[in-house]
GROMACS .gro file of C-alpha atoms in nm:
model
  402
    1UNK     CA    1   0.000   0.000   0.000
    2UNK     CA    2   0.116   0.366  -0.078
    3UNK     CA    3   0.055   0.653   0.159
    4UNK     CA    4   0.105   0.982   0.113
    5UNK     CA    5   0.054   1.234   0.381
    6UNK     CA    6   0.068   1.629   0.247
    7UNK     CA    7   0.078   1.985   0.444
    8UNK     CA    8   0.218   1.821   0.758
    9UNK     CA    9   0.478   1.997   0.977
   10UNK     CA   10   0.754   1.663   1.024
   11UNK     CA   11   0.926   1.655   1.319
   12UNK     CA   12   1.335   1.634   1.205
   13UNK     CA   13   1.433   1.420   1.485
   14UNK     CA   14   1.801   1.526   1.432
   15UNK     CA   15   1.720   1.911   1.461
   16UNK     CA   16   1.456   1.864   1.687
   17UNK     CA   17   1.258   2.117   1.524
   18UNK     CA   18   0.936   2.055   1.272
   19UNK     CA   19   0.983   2.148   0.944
   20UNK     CA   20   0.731   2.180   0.637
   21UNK     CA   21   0.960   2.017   0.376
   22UNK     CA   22   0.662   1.853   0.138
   23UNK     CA   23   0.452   1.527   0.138
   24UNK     CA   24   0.564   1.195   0.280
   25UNK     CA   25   0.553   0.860   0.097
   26UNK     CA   26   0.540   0.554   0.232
   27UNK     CA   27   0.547   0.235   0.065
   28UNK     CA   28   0.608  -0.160   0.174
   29UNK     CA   29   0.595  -0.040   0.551
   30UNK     CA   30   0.863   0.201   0.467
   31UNK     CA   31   0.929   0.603   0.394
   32UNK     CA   32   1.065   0.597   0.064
   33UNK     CA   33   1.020   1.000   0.020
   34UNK     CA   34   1.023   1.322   0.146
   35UNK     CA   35   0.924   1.632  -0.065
   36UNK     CA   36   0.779   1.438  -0.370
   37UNK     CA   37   0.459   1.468  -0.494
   38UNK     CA   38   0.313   1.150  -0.557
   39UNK     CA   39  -0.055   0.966  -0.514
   40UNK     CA   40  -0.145   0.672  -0.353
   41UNK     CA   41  -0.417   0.418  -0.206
   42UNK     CA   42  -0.421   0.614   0.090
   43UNK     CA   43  -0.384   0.998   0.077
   44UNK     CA   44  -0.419   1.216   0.405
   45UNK     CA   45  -0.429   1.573   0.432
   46UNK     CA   46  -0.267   1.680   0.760
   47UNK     CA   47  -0.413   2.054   0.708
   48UNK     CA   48  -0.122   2.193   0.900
   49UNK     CA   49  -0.073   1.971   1.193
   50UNK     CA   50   0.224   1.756   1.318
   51UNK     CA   51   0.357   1.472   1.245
   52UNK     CA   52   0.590   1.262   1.453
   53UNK     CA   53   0.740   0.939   1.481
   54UNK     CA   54   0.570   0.600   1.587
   55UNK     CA   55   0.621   0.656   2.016
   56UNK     CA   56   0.777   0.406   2.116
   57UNK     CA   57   0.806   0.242   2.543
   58UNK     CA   58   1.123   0.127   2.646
   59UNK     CA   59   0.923  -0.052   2.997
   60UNK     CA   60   0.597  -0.223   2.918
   61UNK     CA   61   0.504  -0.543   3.061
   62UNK     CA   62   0.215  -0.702   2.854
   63UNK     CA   63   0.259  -1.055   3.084
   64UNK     CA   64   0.129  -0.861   3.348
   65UNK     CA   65  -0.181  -0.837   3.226
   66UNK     CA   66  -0.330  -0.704   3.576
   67UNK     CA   67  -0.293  -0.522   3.893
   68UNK     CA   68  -0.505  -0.773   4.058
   69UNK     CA   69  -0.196  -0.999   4.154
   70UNK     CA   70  -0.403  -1.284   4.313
   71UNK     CA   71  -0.552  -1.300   3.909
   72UNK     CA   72  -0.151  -1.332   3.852
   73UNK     CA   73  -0.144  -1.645   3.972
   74UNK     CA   74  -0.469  -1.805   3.887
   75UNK     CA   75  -0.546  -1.671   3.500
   76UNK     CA   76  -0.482  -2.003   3.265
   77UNK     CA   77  -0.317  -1.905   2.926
   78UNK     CA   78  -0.615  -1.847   2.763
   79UNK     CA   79  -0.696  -1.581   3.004
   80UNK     CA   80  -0.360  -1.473   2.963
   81UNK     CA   81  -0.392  -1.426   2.582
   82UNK     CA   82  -0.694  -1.222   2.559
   83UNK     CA   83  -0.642  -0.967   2.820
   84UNK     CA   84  -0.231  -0.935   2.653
   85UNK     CA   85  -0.394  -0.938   2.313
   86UNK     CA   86  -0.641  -0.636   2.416
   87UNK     CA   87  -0.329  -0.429   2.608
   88UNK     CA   88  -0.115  -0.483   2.295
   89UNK     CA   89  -0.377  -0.322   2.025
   90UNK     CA   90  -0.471  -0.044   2.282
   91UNK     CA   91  -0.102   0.035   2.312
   92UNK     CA   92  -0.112   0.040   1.961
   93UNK     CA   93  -0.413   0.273   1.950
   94UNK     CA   94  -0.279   0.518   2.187
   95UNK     CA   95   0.027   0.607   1.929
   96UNK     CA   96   0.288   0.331   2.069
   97UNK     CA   97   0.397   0.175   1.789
   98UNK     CA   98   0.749  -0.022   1.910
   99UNK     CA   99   0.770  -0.108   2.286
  100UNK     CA  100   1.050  -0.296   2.470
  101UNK     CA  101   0.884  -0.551   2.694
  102UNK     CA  102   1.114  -0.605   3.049
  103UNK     CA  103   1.012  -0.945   3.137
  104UNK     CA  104   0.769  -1.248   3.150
  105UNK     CA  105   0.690  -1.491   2.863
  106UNK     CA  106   0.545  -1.309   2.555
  107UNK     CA  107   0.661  -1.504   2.292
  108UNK     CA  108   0.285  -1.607   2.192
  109UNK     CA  109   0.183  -1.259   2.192
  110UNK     CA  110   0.444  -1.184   1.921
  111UNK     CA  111   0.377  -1.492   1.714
  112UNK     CA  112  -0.004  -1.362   1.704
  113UNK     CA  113   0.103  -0.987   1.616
  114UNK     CA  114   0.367  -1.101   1.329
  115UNK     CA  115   0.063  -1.333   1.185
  116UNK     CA  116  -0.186  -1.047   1.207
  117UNK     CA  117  -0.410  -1.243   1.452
  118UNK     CA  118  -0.371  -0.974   1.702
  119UNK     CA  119  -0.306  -0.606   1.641
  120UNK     CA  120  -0.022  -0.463   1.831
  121UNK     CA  121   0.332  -0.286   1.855
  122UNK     CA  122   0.633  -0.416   1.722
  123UNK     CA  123   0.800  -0.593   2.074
  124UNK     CA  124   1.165  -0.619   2.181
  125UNK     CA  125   1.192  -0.855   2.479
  126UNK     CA  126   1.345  -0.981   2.766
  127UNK     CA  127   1.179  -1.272   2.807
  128UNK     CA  128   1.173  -1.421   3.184
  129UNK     CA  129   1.333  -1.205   3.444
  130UNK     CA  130   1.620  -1.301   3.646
  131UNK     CA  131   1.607  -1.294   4.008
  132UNK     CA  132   1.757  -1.447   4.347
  133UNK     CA  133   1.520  -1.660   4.599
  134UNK     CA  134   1.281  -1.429   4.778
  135UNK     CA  135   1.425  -1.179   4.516
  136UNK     CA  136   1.195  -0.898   4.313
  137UNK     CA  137   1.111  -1.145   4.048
  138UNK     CA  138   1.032  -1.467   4.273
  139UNK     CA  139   0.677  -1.431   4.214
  140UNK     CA  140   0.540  -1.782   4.370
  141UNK     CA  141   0.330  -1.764   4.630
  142UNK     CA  142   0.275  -2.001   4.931
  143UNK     CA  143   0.514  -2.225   5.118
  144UNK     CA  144   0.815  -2.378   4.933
  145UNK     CA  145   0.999  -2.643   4.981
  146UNK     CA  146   1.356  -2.628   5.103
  147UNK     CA  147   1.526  -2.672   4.806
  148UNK     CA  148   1.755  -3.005   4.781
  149UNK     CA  149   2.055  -2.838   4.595
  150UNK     CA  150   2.200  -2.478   4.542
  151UNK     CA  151   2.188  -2.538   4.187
  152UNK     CA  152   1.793  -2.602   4.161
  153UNK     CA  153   1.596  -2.332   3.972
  154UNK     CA  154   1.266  -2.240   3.953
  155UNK     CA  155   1.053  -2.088   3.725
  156UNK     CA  156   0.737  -1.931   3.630
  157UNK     CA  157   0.599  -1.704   3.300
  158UNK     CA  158   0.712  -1.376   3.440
  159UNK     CA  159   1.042  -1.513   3.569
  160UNK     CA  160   1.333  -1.785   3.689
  161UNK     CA  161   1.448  -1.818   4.060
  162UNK     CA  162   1.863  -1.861   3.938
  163UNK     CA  163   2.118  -1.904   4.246
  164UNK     CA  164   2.476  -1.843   4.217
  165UNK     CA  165   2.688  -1.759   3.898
  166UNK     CA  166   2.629  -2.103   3.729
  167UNK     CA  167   2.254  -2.098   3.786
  168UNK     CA  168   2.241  -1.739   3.631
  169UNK     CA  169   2.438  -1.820   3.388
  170UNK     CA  170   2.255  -2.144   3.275
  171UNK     CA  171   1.920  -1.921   3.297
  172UNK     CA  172   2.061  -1.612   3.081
  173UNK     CA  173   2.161  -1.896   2.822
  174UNK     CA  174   1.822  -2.039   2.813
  175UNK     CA  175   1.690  -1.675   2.744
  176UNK     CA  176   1.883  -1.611   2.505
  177UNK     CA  177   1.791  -1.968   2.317
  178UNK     CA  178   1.425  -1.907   2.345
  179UNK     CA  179   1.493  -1.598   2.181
  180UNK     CA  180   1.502  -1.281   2.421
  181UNK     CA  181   1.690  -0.954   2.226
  182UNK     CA  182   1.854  -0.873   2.562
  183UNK     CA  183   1.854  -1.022   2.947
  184UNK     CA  184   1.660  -0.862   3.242
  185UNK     CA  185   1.809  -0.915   3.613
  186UNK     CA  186   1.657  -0.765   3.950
  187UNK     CA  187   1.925  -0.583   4.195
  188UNK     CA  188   1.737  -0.420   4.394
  189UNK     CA  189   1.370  -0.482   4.583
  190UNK     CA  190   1.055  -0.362   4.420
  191UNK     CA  191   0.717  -0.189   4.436
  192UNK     CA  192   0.507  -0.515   4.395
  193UNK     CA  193   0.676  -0.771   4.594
  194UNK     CA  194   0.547  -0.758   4.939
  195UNK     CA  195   0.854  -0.994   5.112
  196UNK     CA  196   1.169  -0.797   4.945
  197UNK     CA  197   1.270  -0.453   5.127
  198UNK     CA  198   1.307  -0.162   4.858
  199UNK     CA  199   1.649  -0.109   4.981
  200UNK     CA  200   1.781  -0.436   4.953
  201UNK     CA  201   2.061  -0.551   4.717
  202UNK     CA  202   2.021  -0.843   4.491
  203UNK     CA  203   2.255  -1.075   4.348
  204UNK     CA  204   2.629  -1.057   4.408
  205UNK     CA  205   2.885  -0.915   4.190
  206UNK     CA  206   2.981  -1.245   4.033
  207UNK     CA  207   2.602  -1.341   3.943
  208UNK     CA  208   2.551  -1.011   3.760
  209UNK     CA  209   2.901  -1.051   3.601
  210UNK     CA  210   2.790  -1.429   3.453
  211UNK     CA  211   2.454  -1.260   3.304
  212UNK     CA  212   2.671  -0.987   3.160
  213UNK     CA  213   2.899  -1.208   3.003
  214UNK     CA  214   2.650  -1.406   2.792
  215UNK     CA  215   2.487  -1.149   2.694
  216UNK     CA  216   2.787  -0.997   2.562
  217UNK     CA  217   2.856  -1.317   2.415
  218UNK     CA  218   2.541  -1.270   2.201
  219UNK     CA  219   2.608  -0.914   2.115
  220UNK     CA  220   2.372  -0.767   2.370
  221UNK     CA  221   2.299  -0.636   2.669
  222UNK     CA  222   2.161  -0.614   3.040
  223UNK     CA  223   1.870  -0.429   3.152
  224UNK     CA  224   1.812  -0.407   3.586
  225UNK     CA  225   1.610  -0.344   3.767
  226UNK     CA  226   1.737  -0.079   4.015
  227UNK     CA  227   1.630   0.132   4.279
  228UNK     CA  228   1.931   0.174   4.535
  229UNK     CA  229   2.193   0.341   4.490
  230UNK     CA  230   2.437   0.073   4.586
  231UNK     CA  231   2.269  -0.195   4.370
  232UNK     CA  232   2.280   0.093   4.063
  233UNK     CA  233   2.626   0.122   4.108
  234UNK     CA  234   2.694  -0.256   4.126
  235UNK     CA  235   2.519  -0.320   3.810
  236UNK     CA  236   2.653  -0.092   3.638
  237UNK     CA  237   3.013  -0.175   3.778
  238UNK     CA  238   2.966  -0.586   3.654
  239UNK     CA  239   2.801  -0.507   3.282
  240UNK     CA  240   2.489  -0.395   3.344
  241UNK     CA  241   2.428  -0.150   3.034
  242UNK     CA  242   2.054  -0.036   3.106
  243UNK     CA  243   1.932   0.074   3.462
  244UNK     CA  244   1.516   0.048   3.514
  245UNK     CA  245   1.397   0.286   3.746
  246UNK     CA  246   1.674   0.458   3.919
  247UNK     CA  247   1.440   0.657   4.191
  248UNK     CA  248   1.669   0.643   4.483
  249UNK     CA  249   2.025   0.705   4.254
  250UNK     CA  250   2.259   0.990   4.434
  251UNK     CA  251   2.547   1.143   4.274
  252UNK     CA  252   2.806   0.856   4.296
  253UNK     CA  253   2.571   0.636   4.160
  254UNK     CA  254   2.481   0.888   3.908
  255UNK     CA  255   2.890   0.934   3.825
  256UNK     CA  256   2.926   0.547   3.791
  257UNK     CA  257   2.607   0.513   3.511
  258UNK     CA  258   2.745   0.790   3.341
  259UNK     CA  259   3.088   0.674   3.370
  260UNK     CA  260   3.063   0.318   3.228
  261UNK     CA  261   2.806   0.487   2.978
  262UNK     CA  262   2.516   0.281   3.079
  263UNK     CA  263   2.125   0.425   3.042
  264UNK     CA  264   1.864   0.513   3.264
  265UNK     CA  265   1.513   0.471   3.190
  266UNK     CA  266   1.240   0.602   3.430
  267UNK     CA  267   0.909   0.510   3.477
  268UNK     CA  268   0.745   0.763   3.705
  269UNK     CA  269   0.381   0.716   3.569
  270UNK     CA  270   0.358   0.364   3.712
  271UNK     CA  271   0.336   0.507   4.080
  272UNK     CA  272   0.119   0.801   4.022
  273UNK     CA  273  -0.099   0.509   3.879
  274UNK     CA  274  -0.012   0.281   4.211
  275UNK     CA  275  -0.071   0.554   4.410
  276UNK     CA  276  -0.401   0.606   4.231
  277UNK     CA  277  -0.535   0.280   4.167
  278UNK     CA  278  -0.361   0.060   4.456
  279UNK     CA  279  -0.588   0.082   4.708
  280UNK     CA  280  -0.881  -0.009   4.482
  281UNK     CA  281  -0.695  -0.322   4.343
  282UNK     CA  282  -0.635  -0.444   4.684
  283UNK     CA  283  -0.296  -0.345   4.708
  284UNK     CA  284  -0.141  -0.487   5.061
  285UNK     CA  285  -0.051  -0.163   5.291
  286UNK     CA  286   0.361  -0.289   5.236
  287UNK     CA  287   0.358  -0.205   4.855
  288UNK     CA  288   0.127   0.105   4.900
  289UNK     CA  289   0.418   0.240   5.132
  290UNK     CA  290   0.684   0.162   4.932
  291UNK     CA  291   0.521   0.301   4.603
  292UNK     CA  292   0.500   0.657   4.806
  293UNK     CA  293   0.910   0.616   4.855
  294UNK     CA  294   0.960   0.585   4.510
  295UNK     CA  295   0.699   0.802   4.395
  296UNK     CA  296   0.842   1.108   4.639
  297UNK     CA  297   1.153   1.044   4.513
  298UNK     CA  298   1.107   1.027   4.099
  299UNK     CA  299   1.155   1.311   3.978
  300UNK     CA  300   1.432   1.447   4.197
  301UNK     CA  301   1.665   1.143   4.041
  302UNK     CA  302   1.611   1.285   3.683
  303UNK     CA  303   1.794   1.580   3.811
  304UNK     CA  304   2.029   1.427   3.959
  305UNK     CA  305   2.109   1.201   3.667
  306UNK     CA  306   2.122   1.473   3.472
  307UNK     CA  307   2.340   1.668   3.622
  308UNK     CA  308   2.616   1.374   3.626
  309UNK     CA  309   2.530   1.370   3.264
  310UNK     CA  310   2.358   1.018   3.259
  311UNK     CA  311   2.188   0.947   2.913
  312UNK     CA  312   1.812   0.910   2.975
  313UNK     CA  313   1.551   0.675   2.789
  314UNK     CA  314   1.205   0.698   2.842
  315UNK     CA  315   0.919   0.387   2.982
  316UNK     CA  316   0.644   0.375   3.156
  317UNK     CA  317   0.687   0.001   3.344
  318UNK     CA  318   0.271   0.045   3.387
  319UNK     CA  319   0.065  -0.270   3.448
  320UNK     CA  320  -0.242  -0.433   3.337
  321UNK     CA  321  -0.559  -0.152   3.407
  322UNK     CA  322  -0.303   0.125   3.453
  323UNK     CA  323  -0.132   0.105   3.091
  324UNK     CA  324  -0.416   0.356   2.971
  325UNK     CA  325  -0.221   0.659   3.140
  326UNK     CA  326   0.115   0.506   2.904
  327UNK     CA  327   0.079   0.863   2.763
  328UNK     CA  328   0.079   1.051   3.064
  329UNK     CA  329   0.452   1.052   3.116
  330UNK     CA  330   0.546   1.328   2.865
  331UNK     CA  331   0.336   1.566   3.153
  332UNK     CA  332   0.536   1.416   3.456
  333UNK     CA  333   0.849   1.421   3.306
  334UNK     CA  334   0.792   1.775   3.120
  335UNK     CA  335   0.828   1.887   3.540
  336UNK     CA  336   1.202   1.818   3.519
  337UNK     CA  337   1.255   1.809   3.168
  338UNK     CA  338   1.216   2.025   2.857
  339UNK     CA  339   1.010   1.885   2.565
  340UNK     CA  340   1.329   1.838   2.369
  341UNK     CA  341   1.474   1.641   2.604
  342UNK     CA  342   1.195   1.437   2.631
  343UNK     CA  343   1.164   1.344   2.318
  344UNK     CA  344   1.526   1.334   2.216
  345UNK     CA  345   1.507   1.003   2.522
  346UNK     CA  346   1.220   0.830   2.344
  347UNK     CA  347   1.294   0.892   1.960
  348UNK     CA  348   1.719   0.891   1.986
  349UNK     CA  349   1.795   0.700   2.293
  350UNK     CA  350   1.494   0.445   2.288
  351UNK     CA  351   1.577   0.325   1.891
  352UNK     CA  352   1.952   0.231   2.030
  353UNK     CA  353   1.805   0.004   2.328
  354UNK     CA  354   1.615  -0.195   2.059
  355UNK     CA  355   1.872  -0.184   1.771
  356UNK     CA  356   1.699  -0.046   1.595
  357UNK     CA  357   1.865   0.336   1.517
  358UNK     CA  358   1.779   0.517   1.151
  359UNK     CA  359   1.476   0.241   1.153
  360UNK     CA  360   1.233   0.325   1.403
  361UNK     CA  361   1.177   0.708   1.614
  362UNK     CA  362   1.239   0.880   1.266
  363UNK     CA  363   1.046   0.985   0.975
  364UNK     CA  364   1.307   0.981   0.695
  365UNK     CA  365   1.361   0.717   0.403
  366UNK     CA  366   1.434   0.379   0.450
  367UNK     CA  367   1.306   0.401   0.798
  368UNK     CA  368   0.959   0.269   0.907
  369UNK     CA  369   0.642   0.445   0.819
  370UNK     CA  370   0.564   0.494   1.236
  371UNK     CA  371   0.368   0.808   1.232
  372UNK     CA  372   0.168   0.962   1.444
  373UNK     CA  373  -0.034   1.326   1.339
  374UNK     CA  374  -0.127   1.549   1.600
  375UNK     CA  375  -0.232   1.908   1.648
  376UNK     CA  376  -0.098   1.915   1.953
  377UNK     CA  377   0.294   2.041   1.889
  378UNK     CA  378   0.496   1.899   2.161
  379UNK     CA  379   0.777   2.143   2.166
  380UNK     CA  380   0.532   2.390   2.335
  381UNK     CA  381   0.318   2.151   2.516
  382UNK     CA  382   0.430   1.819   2.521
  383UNK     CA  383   0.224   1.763   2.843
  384UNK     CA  384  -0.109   1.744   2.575
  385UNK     CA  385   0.022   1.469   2.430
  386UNK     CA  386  -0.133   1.301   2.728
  387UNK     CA  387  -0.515   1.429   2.664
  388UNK     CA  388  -0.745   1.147   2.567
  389UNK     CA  389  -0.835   1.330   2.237
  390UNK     CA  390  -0.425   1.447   2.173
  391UNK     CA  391  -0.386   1.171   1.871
  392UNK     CA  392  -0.579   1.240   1.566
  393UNK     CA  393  -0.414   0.964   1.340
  394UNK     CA  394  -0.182   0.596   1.410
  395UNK     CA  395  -0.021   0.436   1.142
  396UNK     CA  396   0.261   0.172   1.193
  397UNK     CA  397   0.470   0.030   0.923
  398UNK     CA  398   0.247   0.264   0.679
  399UNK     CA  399  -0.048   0.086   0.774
  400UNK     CA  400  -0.334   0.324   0.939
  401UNK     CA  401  -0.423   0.146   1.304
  402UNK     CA  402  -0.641   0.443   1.527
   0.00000   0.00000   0.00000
């Protein structure tokens, strides 16, 4: 199919600036012109408003599908696959056209995308998450048994219990087989598990080192989750290339990201939306006070990471009922941030974490024909972008979608 879009302002990515240089043309999923006048199948007229690049999330997790943990552990895969199925194609509705998914199984969610059984972004993945015993990502409930070796591992579809440098390393591997485009590991506690304190460290030096090295191996990368400071600076001081999160980072930690030129990306929606929706999900009173912590301190360790000159991405790491405020994080961030930074994290920064640079969070030829039109310019108001009605028109790969 050829599209052609006329009398749109583009946004030039590389002078972060919109510019009126002619119509775009799109063909086979693709731009394949700028400034030519041509017809096709489809033919918009943008009558003066913007155009932009596909967004695109770099936290999304589509396994969890709800914020009603006890569902968590009770949905069957059916279940599963129609409430991930109807998060993927409202993602794509809301103008998120290429997300990078930070752990659990989605690998049938991407099979039914590719084959056009499901609408939905294009997904870069991490497949299970990595985590110690009673670690951020040991999400079985009930009593366990003692274990009868250190080597046994455990494993569910958001992640695998791995012990020890061996286990981790046996468990990265097996990622990385099934097809994952990069590793996740926890380092740190978390929001949603009720047993782990926020300020405790996970996994040792050595563990972190093994997951680092095979991902290396397979010319890619680790992503952690990270709130500490000490656990940010461990990561990033054993491999880690991508920290998640980051709310409680001070300025040594800060130094060490930028120093070993690893990348932040914050999610501060997700706990206005905990803070919002918590209680009435049944939320126990543990999270709920942990959530404030990290919600007091999010935007505070933007400007502290900026000021040690860390590169930022940008995610939102919302779940299930909450992924409808996705767009709200150009308003939160736009308190810290200018618009240009903003979107210089999602459309430069973003692209790199999925290997994807001069392909995706660009509208020039040979790239894909991710667009978004708006009449909403961001550079003056990028906190719009967030209004229910902000989106006018979705296509991805050329194709129109909302």
């Amino acid at each position: 199919m050829r599209l052609v879009i006329r009398n749109a302002r583009r946004l030039d990515v590389d002078k972060m600036a919109f510019v009126e240089d002619g119509p775009l043309v799109a063909e086979a999923g693709k731009v394949v012109a700028i400034g030519e006048d041509a017809t096709g199948e489809v033919e918009i007229d943008a009558k003066g408003g913007f155009m932009l690049p596909g967004f695109i999330d770099a936290h999304v997790h589509f396994r969890l599908a709800t914020l009603d943990f006890a569902k968590l552990q009770r949905w069957s895969e059916v279940e599963f696959g129609i409430v991930m199925a109807r998060l993927a194609t409202e993602t794509l509705q809301r103008g998120f056209t290429t997300v990078r998914d930070l752990g659990g199984d989605v690998e049938g969610l991407i099979r039914a995308i590719k084959a056009g059984i499901a609408e939905g972004p294009r997904i870069f993945r991490a497949g299970r998450m990595l985590t110690q015993t009673g670690g951020h990502g040991d999400a079985e409930s009930g009593p366990r048994p003692v274990p009868a070796c250190a080597c046994e591992m455990r494993h569910t579809a958001f992640g695998i219990v791995a012990d020890g440098p061996d286990a981790v390393r046996k468990a990265a591997r097996h990622n990385l087989r099934d097809g994952s485009d990069f590793l996740k590991i926890h380092v740190s506690g978390g929001v949603a598990s009720p047993a782990d304190p926020l300020e405790s460290v996970q996994y040792t030096p050595a563990e972190i080192a093994a997951a680092c090295e095979e991902a290396r191996h397979r010319q890619t990368y680790v992503a952690a989750h990270a709130y500490s400071a000490e656990s940010i600076k461990m990561a990033v001081e054993n491999g880690v290339h991508t920290i998640e999160h980051g709310n409680m980072i001070d300025s040594d930690s800060a130094n060490a990201v930028a120093r070993h030129g690893a990348i932040m990306v914050p999610t501060l929606s997700t706990y206005e939306a905990m803070d919002l929706l918590g209680r009435k999900m049944g939320f126990p009173a543990a999270n709920l006070a942990k959530n404030s912590k990290v919600l007091e301190a999010g935007l505070r360790s933007l400007e502290i990471a900026r000021d040690a000159g860390v590169t930022l991405g940008w995610g939102t790491d919302l779940i299930g009922e909450s992924q409808a405020r996705q767009r709200r994080e150009f308003a939160i961030r736009s308190e810290a941030e200018t618009p240009a930074e903003i979107l210089r994290s999602m459309y430069v920064v973003n692209p790199k974490l999925c290997g994807m640079e001069g392909k995706i969070g660009t509208l020039a030829p040979g790239a894909a024909a991710d667009i978004i039109l708006t009449r909403i310019n961001p550079l003056e108001n990028i906190a719009a972008l967030g209004d229910e009605d902000a989106i006018e028109r979705v296509f991805q790969a050329g194709r129109p979608v909302a």
